[in-house]
Amino acid sequence: MLVISISATAGPSGRCCWRSRQLRASEAHIQVIDTTGQHVYQPGLLYLPFNQQDPHGIVRPTRRLLHKRIELLEGTVESIDVAARSVAVSGDSFAYDWLVLATGAQLEPERVPGLDGAHHFYDMEHALGLRETLRNFKGGRIVVGPARKTYKCPSAPLEFVLLLNDHLRRQGLRERTELYYFSPHPAIFGGERLARIMQPLFEARGILTALNFNLEEIDNSTLHAHGGASLEFDLAVVVPPHGVGQAISEAGLGDDGWVSADPYTLEVTAQEQIFALGDVTDLDVPKTGAVAHYQAQAVVDGLVAGIRGAGRVRPYNGRVMCLVETGEGRATIMSFDYDKEGRTSPPNRYYHWAKAVVNRLYWITIPTGRV
Ligand SMILES: Cc1cc2nc3c(=O)[nH]c(=O)nc-3n(C[C@H](O)[C@H](O)[C@H](O)COP(=O)(O)OP(=O)(O)OC[C@H]3O[C@@H](n4cnc5c(N)ncnc54)[C@H](O)[C@@H]3O)c2cc1C
């Protein structure tokens, strides 16, 4: 039997792959297809622009993270034929019995005219470019925000502004810099509880806000929003629009590209023997690595039960857990699930160090399925 998990190791969804080793070699051949063969630990990108993270520390060859029984194929899935149960990779066709979609969210800067010239920290190249720019920054107006409402790690741009505020103070540049946060949401964060924690922090630090700001285009040194609002800048840090990429989009597995999946079992709607997890789904949970990690258990259970014809499936309960930097060596926590509102906490040093520990232990815990 053949199980193809598209890049299921490349992200935190990799737990899915590792745990699938509970299937015997005679039961399944597991193949992972991944574009780059490199796994980037994206939460580490937040710290790169401030030189607080070694870039080499957040990249590992995917092969090293995989169980030896799992085959890795480096290549890009160009199309998915669900009727024929096959995927096309670099012109070759690969048949599958079961398919796991874990291709994440892709950055699509081309959807906003002029965005190509702006900075961001959502991939390695741009995070390092921003580090260089900040090294040479002498003061002026910096604007930071997401271009659209849907993007991974929704708290990351807020965390970035608060860390940027600390960075500018350390460099003696804060007095000479006006900091602006813009957002398409009516509050500084889509979720009410985190917005309530963040708003006073922004006010205390003199970080200005432009809300309901739906970015339309960037020309020279001005952001233009739908409806006529505009923001001039000396440095713009803009999270690009996200999408699913060509293969997923053309497979037509959801209304607006994002793959429609059962919120508990992660089975793709109206399809057989296809699962989706992580950022690629249309589920009403934040696109975070922690979510992908928690979802992986339900997918593995579903695969094992499906292949063996029996077995207990532990459903994903909507669990979300984020440690959120709030600057000045503090962080807060946000956790909830489908049924419980969960908790947040006033920012404290404990959660900041907890986040540092999670980041340090990532390689030996999450992709290997040990946690
Ligand atoms: C700056 C930043 C900070 C973040 N901070 C946090 C945090 O603190 N906590 C947290 O939980 N999450 C955080 N996240 C979000 C987290 O990184 C993502 O939600 C998580 O990586 C999603 O996992 P995934 O497996 O769905 O997708 P990804 O990790 O993006 O993996 C998808 C993989 O699929 C491959 N791929 C895509 N298309 C194809 C194709 N057609 N063929 C073959 N391979 C393909 C890609 O190359 C990639 O390797 C952060 C993200 C960023 C950018």
Coordinates of C-alpha atoms and ligand atoms in Angstrom, one line a residue:
M1 CA 0.0 0.0 0.0
L2 CA 1.2 3.4 -0.8
V3 CA 0.7 6.5 1.3
I4 CA 1.8 9.7 -0.1
S5 CA 2.0 12.6 2.3
I6 CA 2.7 15.8 0.4
S7 CA 5.5 17.5 2.3
A8 CA 4.0 16.2 5.5
T9 CA 7.3 16.5 7.2
A10 CA 8.3 19.9 6.0
G11 CA 6.2 21.7 8.6
P12 CA 5.0 20.8 12.1
S13 CA 2.5 18.6 10.3
G14 CA 5.6 16.3 10.2
R15 CA 4.5 14.8 13.4
C16 CA 1.9 13.1 11.2
C17 CA 4.6 11.4 9.2
W18 CA 6.7 10.3 12.1
R19 CA 3.8 8.9 14.0
S20 CA 2.6 7.0 10.9
R21 CA 5.6 4.8 11.5
Q22 CA 3.2 2.8 13.7
L23 CA 2.2 1.3 10.4
R24 CA 4.3 -1.7 9.5
A25 CA 6.4 -1.7 6.3
S26 CA 4.2 -4.4 4.8
E27 CA 1.1 -2.2 5.4
A28 CA 2.2 1.1 3.9
H29 CA 4.9 2.7 1.9
I30 CA 5.1 6.3 3.1
Q31 CA 6.4 8.9 0.6
V32 CA 6.9 12.5 1.4
I33 CA 7.1 15.0 -1.4
D34 CA 8.6 18.4 -0.6
T35 CA 9.7 21.2 -2.8
T36 CA 12.9 22.2 -1.0
G37 CA 14.1 19.3 1.1
Q38 CA 14.8 21.9 3.8
H39 CA 12.6 22.5 6.8
V40 CA 12.6 26.0 8.1
Y41 CA 11.4 26.5 11.6
Q42 CA 9.3 29.6 10.8
P43 CA 8.7 30.9 14.4
G44 CA 12.5 31.7 14.5
L45 CA 12.1 34.1 11.6
L46 CA 10.5 36.6 14.0
Y47 CA 13.9 37.2 15.7
L48 CA 16.1 37.3 12.7
P49 CA 15.7 41.0 11.8
F50 CA 16.9 41.9 15.3
N51 CA 19.9 39.6 15.1
Q52 CA 18.5 37.6 18.0
Q53 CA 18.5 34.3 16.1
D54 CA 21.2 32.5 14.1
P55 CA 19.7 31.7 10.7
H56 CA 21.4 28.3 10.5
G57 CA 19.7 27.3 13.8
I58 CA 16.3 27.3 12.2
V59 CA 17.0 25.2 9.1
R60 CA 17.5 21.4 8.9
P61 CA 17.5 19.0 5.9
T62 CA 14.1 17.3 5.9
R63 CA 15.8 13.9 5.4
R64 CA 17.4 14.2 8.8
L65 CA 14.0 14.6 10.4
L66 CA 12.4 11.6 8.8
H67 CA 12.3 8.0 10.0
K68 CA 14.5 5.9 7.7
R69 CA 11.5 3.9 6.4
I70 CA 9.9 7.1 4.9
E71 CA 10.9 7.9 1.4
L72 CA 11.6 11.6 0.6
L73 CA 11.1 12.9 -2.9
E74 CA 12.3 16.4 -3.6
G75 CA 10.1 18.1 -6.1
T76 CA 7.0 20.3 -6.4
V77 CA 3.6 18.7 -6.7
E78 CA 2.2 20.4 -9.9
S79 CA -1.2 18.9 -9.9
I80 CA -3.5 16.5 -8.1
D81 CA -5.9 14.2 -9.9
V82 CA -8.3 13.1 -7.2
A83 CA -10.3 10.9 -9.7
A84 CA -7.2 9.0 -10.8
R85 CA -5.7 9.2 -7.3
S86 CA -2.4 10.5 -8.5
V87 CA -0.2 13.6 -8.2
A88 CA 2.2 15.0 -10.8
V89 CA 5.7 15.9 -9.8
S90 CA 8.1 17.4 -12.3
G91 CA 6.2 15.7 -15.2
D92 CA 6.1 12.3 -13.5
S93 CA 2.9 10.8 -12.1
F94 CA 2.7 9.2 -8.7
A95 CA -0.2 7.0 -7.7
Y96 CA -1.5 7.1 -4.1
D97 CA -4.0 5.2 -2.0
W98 CA -4.1 7.8 0.7
L99 CA -3.1 11.4 0.5
V100 CA -2.2 13.9 3.2
L101 CA -2.2 17.5 2.1
A102 CA 0.2 19.6 4.3
T103 CA 1.5 22.2 1.8
G104 CA 1.0 25.1 4.1
A105 CA 0.2 28.7 3.0
Q106 CA 2.2 30.4 0.3
L107 CA 3.2 34.1 0.2
E108 CA 1.6 35.9 -2.7
P109 CA 3.0 39.5 -2.8
E110 CA 2.0 39.9 -6.4
R111 CA -1.6 40.3 -5.3
V112 CA -0.8 43.8 -4.0
P113 CA 0.7 46.2 -6.6
G114 CA 4.0 47.6 -5.4
L115 CA 4.4 45.1 -2.5
D116 CA 7.4 43.5 -4.1
G117 CA 9.5 46.4 -2.9
A118 CA 8.3 46.3 0.7
H119 CA 10.0 44.3 3.5
H120 CA 8.7 41.4 5.5
F121 CA 10.0 38.7 7.8
Y122 CA 7.8 35.7 6.6
D123 CA 10.6 33.9 4.8
M124 CA 14.4 33.5 5.3
E125 CA 15.4 35.8 2.4
H126 CA 13.2 38.7 3.5
A127 CA 13.9 38.4 7.2
L128 CA 17.6 38.6 6.5
G129 CA 17.1 41.5 4.1
L130 CA 15.1 43.3 6.8
R131 CA 18.0 42.7 9.2
E132 CA 20.3 44.6 6.9
T133 CA 17.9 47.4 6.4
L134 CA 17.4 47.8 10.1
R135 CA 21.2 47.9 10.6
N136 CA 21.3 51.0 8.4
F137 CA 18.1 52.6 9.6
K138 CA 18.6 56.1 11.1
G139 CA 15.1 57.1 12.0
G140 CA 11.8 58.1 10.3
R141 CA 8.4 56.4 10.0
I142 CA 8.1 52.6 10.1
V143 CA 4.7 51.1 9.2
V144 CA 4.0 47.4 10.0
G145 CA 1.0 45.3 9.3
P146 CA -0.7 42.5 7.4
A147 CA -2.0 43.1 3.9
R148 CA -5.0 40.7 4.4
K149 CA -7.0 39.2 7.3
T150 CA -5.8 35.6 6.6
Y151 CA -2.2 34.9 7.3
K152 CA -0.2 32.5 9.4
C153 CA 0.6 33.2 13.0
P154 CA -1.8 36.1 13.3
S155 CA 0.0 37.5 16.3
A156 CA 3.4 37.7 14.6
P157 CA 3.2 41.2 13.2
L158 CA 2.1 42.5 16.6
E159 CA 5.0 40.7 18.2
F160 CA 7.3 42.1 15.6
V161 CA 6.3 45.8 16.3
L162 CA 6.8 45.3 20.1
L163 CA 10.2 43.7 19.5
L164 CA 11.0 46.5 17.0
N165 CA 10.1 49.1 19.7
D166 CA 12.7 47.4 22.0
H167 CA 15.3 47.2 19.2
L168 CA 14.9 50.9 18.4
R169 CA 15.2 51.9 22.0
R170 CA 18.4 49.8 22.3
Q171 CA 19.8 51.6 19.3
G172 CA 18.9 55.0 20.6
L173 CA 16.6 55.5 17.6
R174 CA 13.1 55.3 19.2
E175 CA 12.9 59.1 19.7
R176 CA 13.6 59.6 16.0
T177 CA 11.2 57.0 14.8
E178 CA 7.4 57.0 14.5
L179 CA 6.0 53.5 14.7
Y180 CA 2.6 52.7 13.0
Y181 CA 0.7 49.5 13.1
F182 CA -2.0 49.0 10.4
S183 CA -4.5 46.3 10.2
P184 CA -7.6 45.3 8.0
H185 CA -9.4 44.5 11.3
P186 CA -11.4 47.1 13.3
A187 CA -9.1 46.4 16.3
I188 CA -5.4 45.8 16.5
F189 CA -6.1 42.0 16.5
G190 CA -8.9 39.9 15.2
G191 CA -9.4 38.1 18.5
E192 CA -10.9 40.2 21.2
R193 CA -8.9 38.8 24.2
L194 CA -5.5 39.3 22.7
A195 CA -6.5 42.7 21.4
R196 CA -7.4 43.7 25.0
I197 CA -3.9 42.7 26.2
M198 CA -2.1 44.4 23.2
Q199 CA -4.0 47.7 23.0
P200 CA -2.6 49.2 26.3
L201 CA 0.9 48.0 25.5
F202 CA 0.8 49.8 22.2
E203 CA -0.6 53.0 23.9
A204 CA 2.1 52.9 26.6
R205 CA 4.8 52.6 24.0
G206 CA 3.4 55.3 21.7
I207 CA 2.8 52.9 18.8
L208 CA 0.2 54.5 16.5
T209 CA -2.5 52.5 14.7
A210 CA -4.4 52.6 11.5
L211 CA -7.4 50.2 11.6
N212 CA -9.8 49.0 9.0
F213 CA -6.8 49.6 6.7
N214 CA -7.3 47.2 3.7
L215 CA -4.1 47.6 1.7
E216 CA -4.8 48.2 -2.0
E217 CA -1.4 49.2 -3.4
I218 CA 2.0 50.7 -2.5
D219 CA 3.5 53.4 -4.6
N220 CA 6.9 54.9 -3.8
S221 CA 6.7 55.6 -0.1
T222 CA 2.9 55.5 0.5
L223 CA 0.5 52.7 1.4
H224 CA -2.9 53.1 -0.1
A225 CA -6.0 51.4 1.3
H226 CA -9.3 50.7 -0.3
G227 CA -11.6 53.7 0.6
G228 CA -8.9 56.3 0.2
A229 CA -6.9 56.1 3.4
S230 CA -3.1 56.3 3.0
L231 CA 0.0 56.1 5.1
E232 CA 3.4 57.5 4.2
F233 CA 6.5 55.6 5.3
D234 CA 10.3 55.5 5.3
L235 CA 10.3 51.7 5.9
A236 CA 7.3 49.4 5.3
V237 CA 7.1 45.9 6.8
V238 CA 4.1 44.2 5.2
V239 CA 2.9 40.6 5.7
P240 CA 2.0 39.6 2.1
P241 CA -1.3 38.0 1.2
H242 CA -1.3 34.2 1.6
G243 CA -2.7 31.6 -0.7
V244 CA -2.5 27.8 -1.3
G245 CA -0.4 27.6 -4.5
Q246 CA -1.3 26.4 -7.9
A247 CA -1.7 22.6 -7.4
I248 CA -4.1 22.9 -4.4
S249 CA -6.0 25.8 -5.9
E250 CA -6.6 23.9 -9.2
A251 CA -7.6 20.7 -7.4
G252 CA -10.7 22.6 -6.3
L253 CA -11.0 21.2 -2.8
G254 CA -12.5 24.3 -1.2
D255 CA -14.4 27.4 -2.1
D256 CA -11.7 30.0 -2.0
G257 CA -8.7 27.7 -2.5
W258 CA -8.2 26.8 1.2
V259 CA -9.0 23.1 1.5
S260 CA -12.3 22.3 3.1
A261 CA -11.9 19.6 5.8
D262 CA -13.8 18.1 8.6
P263 CA -12.9 20.1 11.7
Y264 CA -12.5 17.0 13.9
T265 CA -11.2 14.2 11.6
L266 CA -9.4 16.5 9.0
E267 CA -10.8 14.4 6.2
V268 CA -11.2 16.5 3.0
T269 CA -14.8 17.3 2.3
A270 CA -16.5 15.1 -0.3
Q271 CA -13.3 13.2 -1.0
E272 CA -12.2 9.7 0.0
Q273 CA -8.9 8.8 1.5
I274 CA -7.6 12.4 1.5
F275 CA -6.7 14.3 4.7
A276 CA -5.5 17.9 5.1
L277 CA -4.0 19.6 8.0
G278 CA -2.1 22.8 9.0
D279 CA -2.2 26.1 7.2
V280 CA -3.7 24.7 3.9
T281 CA -7.1 24.1 5.5
D282 CA -10.1 26.4 5.6
L283 CA -10.8 25.6 9.3
D284 CA -11.7 28.4 11.7
V285 CA -8.6 28.1 13.7
P286 CA -5.4 30.2 13.5
K287 CA -2.8 29.1 11.0
T288 CA -0.1 28.1 13.4
G289 CA 2.4 25.3 13.8
A290 CA 0.9 24.3 17.1
V291 CA -2.5 23.8 15.5
A292 CA -0.9 21.6 12.7
H293 CA 0.9 19.7 15.4
Y294 CA -2.3 19.0 17.4
Q295 CA -4.2 18.1 14.3
A296 CA -1.6 15.5 13.3
Q297 CA -2.8 12.9 15.9
A298 CA -6.3 12.8 14.3
V299 CA -4.9 12.4 10.8
V300 CA -2.6 9.6 11.9
D301 CA -5.4 7.8 13.7
G302 CA -7.6 8.2 10.6
L303 CA -4.9 6.8 8.3
V304 CA -4.1 3.8 10.5
A305 CA -7.8 3.1 11.1
G306 CA -8.6 3.5 7.3
I307 CA -5.7 1.3 6.2
R308 CA -6.4 -1.5 8.8
G309 CA -10.1 -1.2 8.6
A310 CA -10.4 -0.6 12.3
G311 CA -9.0 1.5 15.1
R312 CA -9.8 4.4 17.4
V313 CA -9.7 7.9 16.0
R314 CA -9.0 10.6 18.5
P315 CA -10.6 13.7 17.0
Y316 CA -8.9 17.1 16.9
N317 CA -10.7 19.3 19.4
G318 CA -9.8 22.7 18.0
R319 CA -6.9 23.1 20.4
V320 CA -4.9 26.3 19.9
M321 CA -2.0 27.4 22.0
C322 CA 0.2 30.5 21.3
L323 CA 3.0 32.1 23.3
V324 CA 3.0 35.7 22.2
E325 CA 6.0 38.1 22.7
T326 CA 4.9 41.4 24.2
G327 CA 8.4 43.0 24.3
E328 CA 10.6 44.1 27.3
G329 CA 11.4 40.4 28.0
R330 CA 7.8 39.4 28.5
A331 CA 5.2 37.3 26.7
T332 CA 1.6 36.2 27.1
I333 CA -0.3 33.0 26.4
M334 CA -3.5 32.4 24.4
S335 CA -5.1 29.0 24.4
F336 CA -8.6 27.8 23.6
D337 CA -10.4 25.0 21.7
Y338 CA -13.7 24.5 19.9
D339 CA -15.6 24.3 23.2
K340 CA -13.6 26.3 25.8
E341 CA -12.8 29.9 25.7
G342 CA -9.5 29.1 27.3
R343 CA -7.1 31.5 28.9
T344 CA -4.9 34.5 28.4
S345 CA -2.5 36.0 30.9
P346 CA -1.0 39.4 31.7
P347 CA 2.4 39.5 30.0
N348 CA 5.2 38.0 32.2
R349 CA 8.7 36.8 32.0
Y350 CA 7.8 33.2 32.5
Y351 CA 6.0 32.9 29.2
H352 CA 8.8 34.7 27.4
W353 CA 11.3 32.1 28.7
A354 CA 8.8 29.3 28.0
K355 CA 8.7 30.5 24.3
A356 CA 12.5 30.5 24.2
V357 CA 12.6 27.0 25.5
V358 CA 10.0 25.8 23.0
N359 CA 12.0 27.3 20.2
R360 CA 15.3 25.7 21.4
L361 CA 13.7 22.2 21.9
Y362 CA 11.8 22.2 18.6
W363 CA 14.1 20.0 16.6
I364 CA 14.2 17.2 19.2
T365 CA 10.5 17.3 20.1
I366 CA 8.0 18.3 17.4
P367 CA 9.2 17.1 14.0
T368 CA 10.3 13.8 15.5
G369 CA 6.8 13.2 17.1
R370 CA 8.3 12.8 20.6
V371 CA 5.8 15.4 22.0
Ligands
LIG1 C1 7.3 34.8 11.3 C2 6.5 33.6 11.7 C3 6.3 33.3 13.0 C4 5.5 32.2 13.4 N1 5.4 32.0 14.8 C5 4.7 30.9 15.2 C6 4.6 30.6 16.5 O1 5.2 31.2 17.4 N2 3.9 29.5 16.9 C7 3.2 28.7 16.0 O2 2.6 27.7 16.3 N3 3.3 29.0 14.6 C8 4.0 30.1 14.2 N4 4.1 30.3 12.9 C9 3.3 29.6 11.9 C10 3.8 28.3 11.5 O3 5.2 28.3 11.1 C11 3.0 27.7 10.4 O4 1.6 27.7 10.8 C12 3.3 26.2 10.2 O5 4.6 26.1 9.7 C13 2.3 25.5 9.3 O6 2.7 24.2 9.1 P1 2.3 23.4 7.8 O7 2.9 22.1 7.9 O8 0.9 23.6 7.5 O9 3.0 24.3 6.6 P2 4.5 24.7 6.3 O10 5.3 24.6 7.6 O11 4.5 26.0 5.6 O12 5.1 23.5 5.4 C14 4.6 23.4 4.1 C15 5.6 22.7 3.3 O13 5.0 22.3 2.0 C16 6.0 22.5 1.0 N5 5.2 22.7 -0.3 C17 4.3 23.7 -0.5 N6 3.7 23.5 -1.7 C18 4.2 22.3 -2.2 C19 4.1 21.6 -3.4 N7 3.2 22.0 -4.4 N8 4.8 20.4 -3.6 C20 5.6 20.0 -2.6 N9 5.9 20.7 -1.5 C21 5.2 21.8 -1.3 C22 6.7 23.8 1.4 O14 7.9 23.9 0.7 C23 6.8 23.6 2.9 O15 8.0 22.9 3.2 C24 4.9 31.4 12.4 C25 5.1 31.7 11.1 C26 5.8 32.8 10.7 C27 6.0 33.0 9.2

